[in-house]
Short mmCIF file of C-alpha atoms and ligand atoms in Angstrom, two decimals:
data_model
loop_
_atom_site.label_atom_id
_atom_site.label_comp_id
_atom_site.label_asym_id
_atom_site.label_seq_id
_atom_site.Cartn_x
_atom_site.Cartn_y
_atom_site.Cartn_z
CA UNK A 30 -20.07 -17.60 14.69
CA UNK A 31 -18.08 -15.52 12.54
CA UNK A 32 -14.79 -15.72 10.50
CA UNK A 33 -12.59 -14.78 13.19
CA UNK A 34 -11.24 -18.23 12.85
CA UNK A 35 -10.26 -18.56 9.65
CA UNK A 36 -6.50 -17.30 10.17
CA UNK A 37 -6.18 -16.11 6.01
CA UNK A 38 -5.31 -13.02 5.63
CA UNK A 39 -6.39 -13.13 1.56
CA UNK A 40 -8.58 -14.74 -0.04
CA UNK A 41 -7.61 -17.95 -1.13
CA UNK A 42 -9.13 -21.43 -1.74
CA UNK A 43 -8.86 -24.70 -3.33
CA UNK A 44 -10.29 -26.48 -6.07
CA UNK A 45 -13.80 -28.43 -5.13
CA UNK A 46 -16.89 -27.98 -5.02
CA UNK A 47 -18.36 -24.28 -2.49
CA UNK A 48 -15.30 -22.96 -2.52
CA UNK A 49 -16.90 -19.97 -4.74
CA UNK A 50 -19.42 -20.28 -1.77
CA UNK A 51 -23.66 -21.44 -2.41
CA UNK A 52 -23.37 -21.12 -6.16
CA UNK A 53 -26.67 -22.92 -5.79
CA UNK A 54 -28.32 -19.90 -5.09
CA UNK A 55 -27.54 -18.47 -8.39
CA UNK A 56 -29.90 -21.39 -10.62
CA UNK A 57 -32.54 -20.31 -12.57
CA UNK A 58 -32.66 -23.38 -14.66
CA UNK A 59 -31.78 -26.66 -13.32
CA UNK A 60 -30.08 -29.82 -14.93
CA UNK A 61 -31.99 -33.19 -14.80
CA UNK A 62 -30.26 -36.67 -16.10
CA UNK A 63 -32.44 -38.49 -17.91
CA UNK A 64 -31.07 -42.37 -16.45
CA UNK A 65 -32.76 -44.00 -19.13
CA UNK A 66 -30.68 -41.67 -21.59
CA UNK A 67 -27.08 -40.90 -19.49
CA UNK A 68 -24.93 -43.51 -20.84
CA UNK A 69 -23.11 -44.87 -17.23
CA UNK A 70 -26.43 -44.69 -16.29
CA UNK A 71 -28.11 -46.64 -18.67
CA UNK A 72 -25.43 -49.48 -19.12
CA UNK A 73 -24.07 -49.88 -15.78
CA UNK A 74 -20.30 -49.66 -16.90
CA UNK A 75 -17.97 -46.22 -15.96
CA UNK A 76 -18.08 -44.84 -19.41
CA UNK A 77 -18.81 -40.93 -20.94
CA UNK A 78 -18.85 -38.95 -17.46
CA UNK A 79 -17.75 -36.24 -19.89
CA UNK A 80 -20.53 -33.95 -17.63
CA UNK A 81 -18.27 -34.33 -14.44
CA UNK A 82 -15.64 -33.32 -16.67
CA UNK A 83 -16.86 -29.84 -18.27
CA UNK A 84 -18.69 -29.09 -14.32
CA UNK A 85 -16.62 -25.85 -13.46
CA UNK A 86 -18.17 -25.93 -10.42
CA UNK A 87 -17.34 -30.06 -9.46
CA UNK A 88 -20.89 -30.23 -8.30
CA UNK A 89 -21.76 -33.49 -10.94
CA UNK A 90 -19.96 -36.91 -8.77
CA UNK A 91 -18.20 -39.52 -10.98
CA UNK A 92 -21.00 -42.10 -9.89
CA UNK A 93 -23.68 -44.65 -11.49
CA UNK A 94 -25.26 -42.61 -11.91
CA UNK A 95 -23.96 -38.88 -12.00
CA UNK A 96 -25.52 -36.93 -9.40
CA UNK A 97 -25.14 -33.58 -8.84
CA UNK A 98 -25.47 -31.42 -6.20
CA UNK A 99 -27.93 -28.70 -6.69
CA UNK A 100 -26.33 -26.88 -2.89
CA UNK A 101 -23.57 -25.90 -5.82
CA UNK A 102 -24.75 -26.50 -9.51
CA UNK A 103 -25.81 -22.84 -10.67
CA UNK A 104 -27.02 -23.85 -13.27
CA UNK A 105 -24.79 -22.49 -16.41
CA UNK A 106 -26.04 -25.53 -18.72
CA UNK A 107 -22.26 -26.78 -19.41
CA UNK A 108 -23.45 -30.05 -18.55
CA UNK A 109 -26.59 -30.49 -20.86
CA UNK A 110 -24.24 -28.37 -23.77
CA UNK A 111 -21.62 -30.99 -23.55
CA UNK A 112 -24.09 -34.22 -22.91
CA UNK A 113 -23.01 -36.69 -25.98
CA UNK A 114 -26.49 -38.02 -25.61
CA UNK A 115 -28.07 -34.75 -24.52
CA UNK A 116 -29.46 -36.65 -21.03
CA UNK A 117 -29.36 -33.46 -19.78
CA UNK A 118 -32.60 -30.94 -20.03
CA UNK A 119 -32.30 -27.58 -18.32
CA UNK A 120 -36.12 -27.34 -16.10
CA UNK A 121 -36.74 -23.99 -14.98
CA UNK A 122 -36.40 -24.34 -11.45
CA UNK A 123 -39.59 -22.92 -10.55
CA UNK A 124 -41.56 -25.83 -12.22
CA UNK A 125 -39.47 -27.48 -8.60
CA UNK A 126 -40.48 -24.80 -6.37
CA UNK A 127 -43.92 -24.50 -7.06
CA UNK A 128 -44.64 -27.85 -5.96
CA UNK A 129 -42.63 -27.41 -2.62
CA UNK B 26 31.55 4.33 6.39
CA UNK B 27 30.14 7.95 5.70
CA UNK B 28 29.80 8.62 2.11
CA UNK B 29 28.70 11.24 -0.27
CA UNK B 30 26.18 10.32 -2.81
CA UNK B 31 22.43 11.05 -3.98
CA UNK B 32 19.27 10.61 -2.35
CA UNK B 33 18.68 7.65 -5.19
CA UNK B 34 21.95 5.76 -4.62
CA UNK B 35 21.13 6.07 -1.06
CA UNK B 36 18.16 4.69 -2.20
CA UNK B 37 19.51 1.91 -4.49
CA UNK B 38 21.88 0.57 -1.80
CA UNK B 39 18.62 0.31 0.81
CA UNK B 40 17.58 -2.09 -1.58
CA UNK B 41 20.81 -3.52 -2.66
CA UNK B 42 21.92 -3.86 1.60
CA UNK B 43 18.07 -5.80 2.50
CA UNK B 44 18.80 -8.45 -0.29
CA UNK B 45 15.75 -7.80 -2.26
CA UNK B 46 15.42 -10.40 -4.85
CA UNK B 47 13.52 -9.76 -7.69
CA UNK B 48 13.39 -5.84 -8.73
CA UNK B 49 11.35 -5.17 -11.96
CA UNK B 50 10.65 -1.27 -12.93
CA UNK B 51 10.04 1.43 -15.77
CA UNK B 52 12.38 4.34 -15.65
CA UNK B 53 10.84 7.52 -15.15
CA UNK B 54 12.41 10.69 -14.03
CA UNK B 55 13.39 11.55 -11.00
CA UNK B 56 13.10 8.17 -10.35
CA UNK B 57 15.49 6.55 -13.64
CA UNK B 58 19.13 6.38 -11.15
CA UNK B 59 17.79 4.81 -8.56
CA UNK B 60 16.59 2.00 -11.20
CA UNK B 61 19.90 2.29 -13.07
CA UNK B 62 21.91 1.36 -9.85
CA UNK B 63 20.30 -1.15 -9.48
CA UNK B 64 20.58 -2.88 -12.45
CA UNK B 65 24.84 -1.96 -11.99
CA UNK B 66 24.54 -3.88 -8.76
CA UNK B 67 22.54 -6.62 -10.51
CA UNK B 68 24.81 -6.57 -13.35
CA UNK B 69 28.07 -6.34 -11.98
CA UNK B 70 27.10 -9.96 -9.36
CA UNK B 71 27.26 -7.26 -6.79
CA UNK B 72 24.21 -7.86 -5.34
CA UNK B 73 22.10 -11.20 -6.43
CA UNK B 74 18.79 -10.56 -7.79
CA UNK B 75 16.64 -11.03 -10.42
CA UNK B 76 16.23 -7.87 -12.62
CA UNK B 77 12.95 -7.61 -14.98
CA UNK B 78 12.73 -5.01 -17.45
CA UNK B 79 9.84 -4.45 -18.18
CA UNK B 80 6.98 -2.08 -20.56
CA UNK B 81 5.33 -0.27 -18.28
CA UNK B 82 5.15 0.90 -14.82
CA UNK B 83 2.13 -0.88 -14.30
CA UNK B 84 3.94 -4.28 -15.51
CA UNK B 85 6.32 -2.76 -12.68
CA UNK B 86 4.51 -3.65 -10.20
CA UNK B 87 2.64 -6.58 -11.24
CA UNK B 88 5.96 -8.88 -11.57
CA UNK B 89 6.82 -6.91 -7.89
CA UNK B 90 3.02 -8.76 -6.86
CA UNK B 91 4.09 -11.66 -8.44
CA UNK B 92 7.27 -12.02 -7.66
CA UNK B 93 6.51 -11.14 -3.80
CA UNK B 94 3.45 -14.34 -4.02
CA UNK B 95 5.91 -16.76 -4.66
CA UNK B 96 7.74 -16.37 -1.45
CA UNK B 97 10.31 -13.38 -3.02
CA UNK B 98 11.44 -9.78 -1.57
CA UNK B 99 10.48 -7.22 -3.86
CA UNK B 100 11.42 -3.51 -5.06
CA UNK B 101 10.24 -1.50 -7.24
CA UNK B 102 10.44 2.45 -7.39
CA UNK B 103 8.78 5.30 -9.79
CA UNK B 104 7.36 8.53 -9.94
CA UNK B 105 4.38 10.73 -10.77
CA UNK B 106 2.57 9.77 -14.06
CA UNK B 107 4.14 6.36 -14.14
CA UNK B 108 2.66 5.76 -9.58
CA UNK B 109 -0.28 7.08 -11.39
CA UNK B 110 -0.70 4.78 -13.73
CA UNK B 111 0.39 1.52 -10.87
CA UNK B 112 -3.47 2.64 -9.27
CA UNK B 113 -5.16 -0.54 -9.92
CA UNK B 114 -1.71 -2.93 -8.49
CA UNK B 115 -1.42 -0.38 -5.68
CA UNK B 116 -4.98 -1.70 -5.08
CA UNK B 117 -4.07 -5.29 -5.75
CA UNK B 118 -0.41 -5.62 -3.89
CA UNK B 119 -2.24 -3.98 -0.77
CA UNK B 120 -5.53 -6.22 -1.07
CA UNK B 121 -3.25 -9.27 -1.91
CA UNK B 122 -1.72 -8.37 1.80
CA UNK B 123 2.16 -9.06 -0.10
CA UNK B 124 5.23 -7.07 1.40
CA UNK B 125 6.25 -5.42 -1.37
CA UNK B 126 8.58 -2.12 -1.18
CA UNK B 127 8.29 1.10 -3.42
CA UNK B 128 10.21 4.03 -3.67
CA UNK B 129 8.52 6.96 -4.42
CA UNK B 130 10.54 9.57 -6.06
CA UNK B 131 8.25 13.08 -5.11
CA UNK B 132 7.10 14.62 -8.53
CA UNK B 133 4.03 16.84 -9.87
CA UNK B 134 1.63 15.07 -12.03
CA UNK B 135 0.07 15.70 -15.05
CA UNK B 136 -1.16 17.68 -17.14
CA UNK B 137 0.07 19.53 -17.45
CA UNK B 138 3.46 17.95 -18.02
CA UNK B 139 5.85 18.50 -15.47
CA UNK B 140 9.15 16.55 -14.24
CA UNK B 141 8.86 18.82 -10.94
CA UNK B 142 8.70 18.39 -7.11
CA UNK B 143 5.34 18.14 -5.54
CA UNK B 144 3.39 15.66 -3.49
CA UNK B 145 0.61 14.80 -5.33
CA UNK B 146 1.46 11.69 -6.95
CA UNK B 147 1.94 9.82 -3.48
CA UNK B 148 -0.46 11.78 -1.42
CA UNK B 149 -3.06 10.91 -4.91
CA UNK B 150 -2.43 6.65 -3.70
CA UNK B 151 -3.72 7.76 -0.30
CA UNK B 152 -6.11 5.31 -0.07
CA UNK B 153 -5.02 2.72 -1.97
CA UNK B 154 -3.98 0.70 1.30
CA UNK B 155 -0.68 0.63 1.03
CA UNK B 156 1.82 2.19 4.29
CA UNK B 157 3.32 5.60 3.11
CA UNK B 158 6.21 6.80 5.55
CA UNK B 159 7.76 10.43 3.73
CA UNK B 160 11.36 11.19 4.04
CA UNK B 161 13.76 14.54 5.02
CA UNK B 162 17.41 13.14 4.46
CA UNK B 163 19.65 10.72 2.29
CA UNK B 164 20.05 9.00 6.12
CA UNK B 165 16.25 8.73 6.60
CA UNK B 166 16.09 7.37 2.56
CA UNK B 167 18.88 4.79 2.92
CA UNK B 168 17.49 3.31 6.80
CA UNK B 169 14.05 3.78 5.48
CA UNK B 170 13.80 1.90 2.80
CA UNK B 171 15.57 -0.68 5.07
CA UNK B 172 13.10 -0.56 8.11
CA UNK B 173 10.01 -0.80 5.06
CA UNK B 174 11.26 -3.99 4.46
CA UNK B 175 10.39 -5.25 7.74
CA UNK B 176 7.78 -3.14 8.15
CA UNK B 177 5.99 -4.61 5.19
CA UNK B 178 7.32 -8.46 5.97
CA UNK B 179 6.38 -8.54 9.48
CA UNK B 180 2.42 -6.62 8.67
CA UNK B 181 2.44 -8.11 5.46
CA UNK B 182 1.38 -5.03 3.90
CA UNK B 183 3.55 -3.02 1.13
CA UNK B 184 5.66 0.31 2.16
CA UNK B 185 6.14 3.16 -0.11
CA UNK B 186 8.98 5.57 1.03
CA UNK B 187 8.91 8.44 -0.65
CA UNK B 188 10.71 11.39 -0.93
CA UNK B 189 11.36 14.68 -3.00
CA UNK B 190 12.63 14.63 -6.64
CA UNK B 191 15.65 16.47 -7.40
CA UNK B 192 16.11 18.32 -3.55
CA UNK B 193 16.87 14.47 -2.12
CA UNK B 194 16.83 12.07 -5.21
CA UNK B 195 19.98 14.05 -7.21
CA UNK B 196 21.67 16.36 -4.79
CA UNK B 197 24.18 14.64 -2.93
CA UNK B 198 24.35 14.13 1.00
CA UNK B 199 27.00 12.83 3.49
CA UNK B 200 25.66 9.81 5.23
CA UNK B 201 26.12 6.79 7.46
CA UNK B 202 26.36 3.03 5.14
CA UNK B 203 24.27 0.21 7.32
CA UNK B 204 27.23 -2.48 7.94
CA UNK B 205 25.55 -5.64 5.62
CA UNK B 206 25.97 -7.69 8.89
CA UNK B 207 23.78 -5.82 11.15
CA UNK B 208 21.41 -5.05 8.73
CA UNK B 209 20.99 -8.66 8.15
CA UNK B 210 20.65 -9.30 11.77
CA UNK B 211 18.25 -6.64 11.49
CA UNK B 212 15.93 -7.64 8.39
CA UNK B 213 15.75 -11.68 8.03
CA UNK B 214 15.53 -13.44 4.56
CA UNK B 215 11.52 -13.81 4.27
CA UNK B 216 10.06 -16.92 3.92
CA UNK B 217 6.79 -16.81 4.39
CA UNK B 218 4.36 -19.82 5.43
CA UNK B 219 2.12 -19.06 2.47
CA UNK B 220 3.54 -19.03 -1.28
CA UNK B 221 2.75 -20.29 -3.87
CA UNK B 222 3.44 -24.01 -4.08
CA UNK B 223 3.17 -26.02 -7.58
CA UNK B 224 2.53 -28.78 -5.74
CA UNK B 225 -0.22 -27.81 -3.60
CA UNK B 226 -2.69 -25.89 -6.08
CA UNK B 227 -5.17 -23.17 -4.60
CA UNK B 228 -6.83 -19.95 -5.95
CA UNK B 229 -5.92 -16.19 -5.34
CA UNK B 230 -7.99 -13.50 -4.58
CA UNK B 231 -10.41 -15.02 -7.40
CA UNK B 232 -14.14 -13.86 -7.14
CA UNK B 233 -14.72 -13.37 -3.54
CA UNK B 234 -18.54 -13.10 -2.22
CA UNK B 235 -20.45 -10.62 -0.96
CA UNK B 236 -21.18 -13.44 1.78
CA UNK B 237 -19.27 -15.60 3.99
CA UNK B 238 -18.37 -18.88 2.77
CA UNK B 239 -17.82 -21.94 3.77
CA UNK B 240 -14.85 -23.54 2.06
CA UNK B 241 -14.00 -27.08 1.05
CA UNK B 242 -12.63 -28.41 4.26
CA UNK B 243 -15.83 -26.52 5.68
CA UNK B 244 -14.50 -23.87 7.36
CA UNK B 245 -16.02 -20.53 7.66
CA UNK B 246 -13.84 -18.61 5.31
CA UNK B 247 -13.93 -14.12 4.90
CA UNK B 248 -15.67 -13.20 2.94
CA UNK B 249 -14.85 -9.47 0.60
CA UNK B 250 -15.90 -7.53 3.26
CA UNK B 251 -14.13 -9.33 6.36
CA UNK B 252 -10.68 -9.24 3.96
CA UNK B 253 -11.02 -5.81 3.52
CA UNK B 254 -12.02 -5.11 6.91
CA UNK B 255 -8.69 -6.76 8.38
CA UNK B 256 -6.64 -4.76 6.00
CA UNK B 257 -7.92 -1.48 8.18
CA UNK B 258 -7.30 -4.03 11.26
CA UNK B 259 -3.59 -4.41 9.92
CA UNK B 260 -3.16 -0.57 9.25
CA UNK B 261 -4.24 0.29 13.04
CA UNK B 262 -1.84 -2.19 14.16
CA UNK B 263 1.16 -1.11 12.00
CA UNK B 264 1.24 1.90 13.46
CA UNK B 265 2.52 0.07 16.70
CA UNK B 266 4.70 -1.89 14.13
CA UNK B 267 6.49 0.62 12.53
CA UNK B 268 7.37 2.60 16.15
CA UNK B 269 8.52 -1.49 17.84
CA UNK B 270 10.71 -1.36 13.93
CA UNK B 271 12.40 1.95 14.48
CA UNK B 272 13.02 0.86 18.03
CA UNK B 273 14.69 -2.38 16.71
CA UNK B 274 16.57 -0.16 13.96
CA UNK B 275 18.15 2.09 16.64
CA UNK B 276 19.31 -0.37 19.03
CA UNK B 277 21.30 -1.95 16.27
CA UNK B 278 22.39 1.17 14.32
CA UNK B 279 21.80 3.56 17.18
CA UNK B 280 20.12 6.29 15.48
CA UNK B 281 16.77 7.12 14.11
CA UNK B 282 14.28 9.82 15.23
CA UNK B 283 10.91 9.10 16.60
CA UNK B 284 8.53 7.38 14.22
CA UNK B 285 5.43 9.08 13.75
CA UNK B 286 6.87 12.89 13.87
CA UNK B 287 10.47 14.29 14.20
CA UNK B 288 10.12 17.73 16.00
CA UNK B 289 12.07 20.68 16.84
CA UNK B 290 11.71 23.71 18.55
CA UNK B 291 8.31 21.88 20.06
CA UNK B 292 8.13 22.17 23.38
CA UNK B 293 7.91 25.60 24.36
CA UNK B 294 6.35 26.34 21.30
CA UNK B 295 3.00 28.57 20.65
CA UNK B 296 2.30 27.87 17.10
CA UNK B 297 3.91 24.31 14.78
CA UNK B 298 4.36 24.32 11.69
CA UNK B 299 3.54 21.27 10.19
CA UNK B 300 5.02 19.57 6.72
CA UNK B 301 6.42 16.72 5.29
CA UNK B 302 9.37 15.22 3.41
CA UNK B 303 12.71 17.73 2.86
CA UNK B 304 9.88 20.94 3.12
CA UNK B 305 10.31 20.26 7.36
CA UNK B 306 14.17 21.20 7.31
CA UNK B 307 13.51 24.29 5.12
CA UNK B 308 10.80 25.18 7.96
CA UNK B 309 13.29 24.93 10.78
CA UNK B 310 15.08 27.53 9.16
CA UNK B 311 12.03 29.65 8.80
CA UNK B 312 11.13 28.89 12.18
CA UNK B 313 15.01 30.13 13.50
CA UNK B 314 14.62 32.87 12.16
CA UNK B 315 11.13 33.74 14.23
CA UNK B 316 12.45 32.89 16.78
CA UNK B 317 14.81 35.62 17.01
CA UNK B 318 12.00 37.93 16.75
CA UNK B 319 10.15 36.04 19.67
CA UNK B 320 7.74 33.88 18.08
CA UNK B 321 7.07 30.95 19.84
CA UNK B 322 7.10 28.73 17.12
CA UNK B 323 8.54 24.78 16.35
CA UNK B 324 8.07 22.33 13.13
CA UNK B 325 7.23 19.40 12.79
CA UNK B 326 8.25 16.66 10.34
CA UNK B 327 5.50 14.32 9.28
CA UNK B 328 7.43 10.51 8.60
CA UNK B 329 4.70 8.27 8.65
CA UNK B 330 0.99 9.69 6.57
CA UNK B 331 -0.16 6.18 6.58
CA UNK B 332 -1.44 4.10 8.74
CA UNK B 333 -2.36 7.82 9.78
CA UNK B 334 -0.64 8.50 13.70
CA UNK B 335 -2.75 10.24 15.24
CA UNK B 336 -2.48 9.73 18.42
CA UNK B 337 0.77 11.07 18.54
CA UNK B 338 -0.12 13.55 16.16
CA UNK B 339 -2.77 15.15 18.37
CA UNK B 340 -0.24 15.19 21.39
CA UNK B 341 2.53 16.80 20.20
CA UNK B 342 0.00 19.46 18.87
CA UNK B 343 -3.16 19.73 21.48
CA UNK B 344 -0.47 22.02 23.64
CA UNK B 345 -0.24 24.80 21.03
CA UNK B 346 -2.80 27.36 20.45
CA UNK B 347 -2.57 27.54 16.08
CA UNK B 348 -1.08 25.23 13.78
CA UNK B 349 0.19 25.87 10.33
CA UNK B 350 0.00 23.15 7.55
CA UNK B 351 2.51 23.48 4.77
CA UNK B 352 1.60 21.53 1.46
CA UNK B 353 2.29 19.68 -1.68
CA UNK B 354 -0.55 18.14 -2.70
CA UNK B 355 -3.76 19.19 -2.85
CA UNK B 356 -7.53 17.49 -2.57
CA UNK B 357 -8.59 19.44 -5.64
CA UNK B 358 -12.52 20.77 -4.47
CA UNK B 359 -11.64 21.15 -0.38
CA UNK B 360 -7.81 21.67 0.57
CA UNK B 361 -4.72 19.74 1.52
CA UNK B 362 -5.51 16.16 2.74
CA UNK B 363 -3.23 16.37 5.98
CA UNK B 364 -4.51 19.69 6.58
CA UNK B 365 -7.99 18.05 7.36
CA UNK B 366 -6.33 15.03 8.56
CA UNK B 367 -5.20 17.01 10.62
CA UNK B 368 -8.39 19.31 11.83
CA UNK B 369 -10.04 16.15 12.34
CA UNK B 370 -8.30 14.48 14.74
CA UNK B 371 -7.77 17.87 16.82
CA UNK B 372 -11.67 17.87 16.56
CA UNK B 373 -11.77 15.89 19.43
CA UNK B 374 -9.95 17.21 21.92
CA UNK B 375 -11.75 19.78 24.20
CA UNK B 376 -9.11 23.05 23.38
CA UNK B 377 -8.51 22.80 19.97
CA UNK B 378 -5.41 25.15 18.64
CA UNK B 379 -6.36 27.36 15.67
CA UNK B 380 -5.58 25.33 11.61
CA UNK B 381 -4.56 27.31 9.09
CA UNK B 382 -3.25 25.21 5.55
CA UNK B 383 -0.47 27.08 2.98
CA UNK B 384 -0.38 25.28 -0.88
CA UNK B 385 3.16 25.82 -2.35
CA UNK B 386 5.80 24.11 -4.46
CA UNK B 387 3.41 22.88 -6.64
CA UNK B 388 5.53 21.55 -9.93
CA UNK B 389 8.18 22.50 -8.44
CA UNK B 390 7.43 26.46 -7.51
CA UNK B 391 10.51 27.45 -5.75
CA UNK B 392 10.12 27.66 -1.84
CA UNK B 393 11.95 30.84 -0.77
CA UNK B 394 13.09 30.86 2.76
CA UNK B 395 11.56 33.80 2.90
CA UNK B 396 7.69 33.22 2.29
CA UNK B 397 7.79 30.20 4.47
CA UNK B 398 9.04 33.73 7.56
CA UNK B 399 6.17 35.50 5.96
CA UNK B 400 3.41 33.09 6.25
CA UNK B 401 3.90 32.00 9.56
CA UNK B 402 4.72 35.69 11.28
CA UNK B 403 0.96 36.20 9.56
CA UNK B 404 -0.13 33.35 10.64
CA UNK B 405 1.42 33.73 14.20
CA UNK B 406 0.42 37.18 14.69
CA UNK B 407 -3.12 37.33 13.27
CA UNK B 408 -3.98 33.95 14.12
CA UNK B 409 -7.84 33.11 14.02
CA UNK B 410 -8.23 36.00 12.28
CA UNK B 411 -6.19 35.85 9.34
CA UNK B 412 -8.21 34.60 5.82
CA UNK B 413 -6.48 31.47 5.07
CA UNK B 414 -8.52 29.79 7.91
CA UNK B 415 -11.48 29.64 5.60
CA UNK B 416 -9.82 30.11 2.30
CA UNK B 417 -6.16 28.26 1.51
CA UNK B 418 -3.27 30.34 1.23
CA UNK B 419 -1.24 29.97 -1.78
CA UNK B 420 3.03 30.96 -1.42
CA UNK B 421 4.61 31.79 -3.84
CA UNK B 422 1.55 31.87 -6.79
CA UNK B 423 2.23 35.05 -9.22
CA UNK B 424 -1.92 35.11 -10.49
S1 SF4 C 7 -22.29 -36.50 -20.10
FE1 SF4 C 7 -24.25 -37.38 -20.61
S2 SF4 C 7 -24.22 -39.63 -20.68
FE2 SF4 C 7 -22.37 -38.79 -20.50
S3 SF4 C 7 -22.45 -38.76 -17.87
FE3 SF4 C 7 -22.87 -37.13 -18.28
S4 SF4 C 7 -25.04 -37.02 -18.60
FE4 SF4 C 7 -24.37 -39.02 -18.73
S1 SF4 C 8 -25.57 -26.41 -15.01
FE1 SF4 C 8 -23.95 -28.87 -14.95
S2 SF4 C 8 -22.24 -27.88 -15.66
FE2 SF4 C 8 -23.41 -25.97 -14.68
S3 SF4 C 8 -22.56 -26.00 -12.71
FE3 SF4 C 8 -24.71 -26.77 -12.70
S4 SF4 C 8 -24.53 -29.54 -12.65
FE4 SF4 C 8 -22.66 -27.90 -13.63
#
């Protein structure tokens, strides 16, 4: 199926996950949240969510615990950089693919 | 009502009658009197529009892009190096599918510096995705400027109305002033479905990936290549739209020539001279002289240059024995662009006339009618055997 039915004649998009395409395919490093360190996960309260706020692709949920959508997470590492508790580690993507 | 005014003023009145809402332009010879007139209209309150002064042509078009995106009818005008300076924004305006109208008052480009007329400025913008129409008198300047807004609006593609610097821009000629009420009937207000809306924020023309994507509503959205394909598809479609708009204008104002080209003494012609802009009127004088000598020659002035109305051009030329293309611009390193395009359009035909190409009037070099007569006679009598079949003929060159 092609895009003929798409009624846009120019490139428009609304802010939201996926608007930049499958940016997950760009990822070299995967952000992994440690629930024993992450504030909302550890204390079971709605707090912090700095990662949710900073993620440029809106791929982290504002939930307990925060969940990353790896379809669209491009692996930029901003969440890991901004997380005040250092709960997020950037892990090489090859580590996951080698395990299948 | 007939009035006598310059070509630049004719364009300015056309823009006023079209009720353009935002004007942004930077003065450059020979376009300056056009924008001065528009700022006068706005200053005196006879035209309701925003005149936005800018520091460059690049910014002038950027302002028009923003205004058009916000849903306003936008106009700008420029010449020569000003147009070249807009180049990046020209592509943007077409890619963003904005119905901006621009008058290009044709002038040669530097270096060396020149302020005189040729067509190198707008011909060099051929591939930007804009519609280009070349006009050849003051009546056509005012009428085409009004029509341009309608065409642009119909197909969401910007339009350049090109007319010769000085020859048309600064000369005074009588022309009929279209009635405002009739113009309003012809040209409805611009009310785009999609335009900037603070209540509904969107990303416009941000990075668009090589492949198609699901947008956030789960619909399959175009990638870059689909959007560019649509621009081409709609440009080809606009060949018909230009004719429809022309017909509509003729119904209301009872004037107008063929939408794509204007033929003069072509019916029985064995040879046809082709050009764009005011030169096609001068060629009519040369054709009259040669007809007296018994040479069956006619002239075609091409109005619509982009999209290229190849079918209409082939229809008009294919019966001739020879086609002689006179151009005020050149694709450096090859030949005149119009000539190579005409030759390529004719190539599909079983019977192909010989095609000669003459370059003339570069940087305002005087075009003598006697020289046109000589060149035409030479091509018509010697036909395929003249040198210019392989090499370009330059008229008026004193090297
Ligand atoms: S920024 Fe760090 S601590 Fe805060 S919610 Fe995200 S992962 Fe948890
Ligand atoms: S690395 Fe973190 S901030 Fe970057 S896209 Fe992925 S989840 Fe968002």
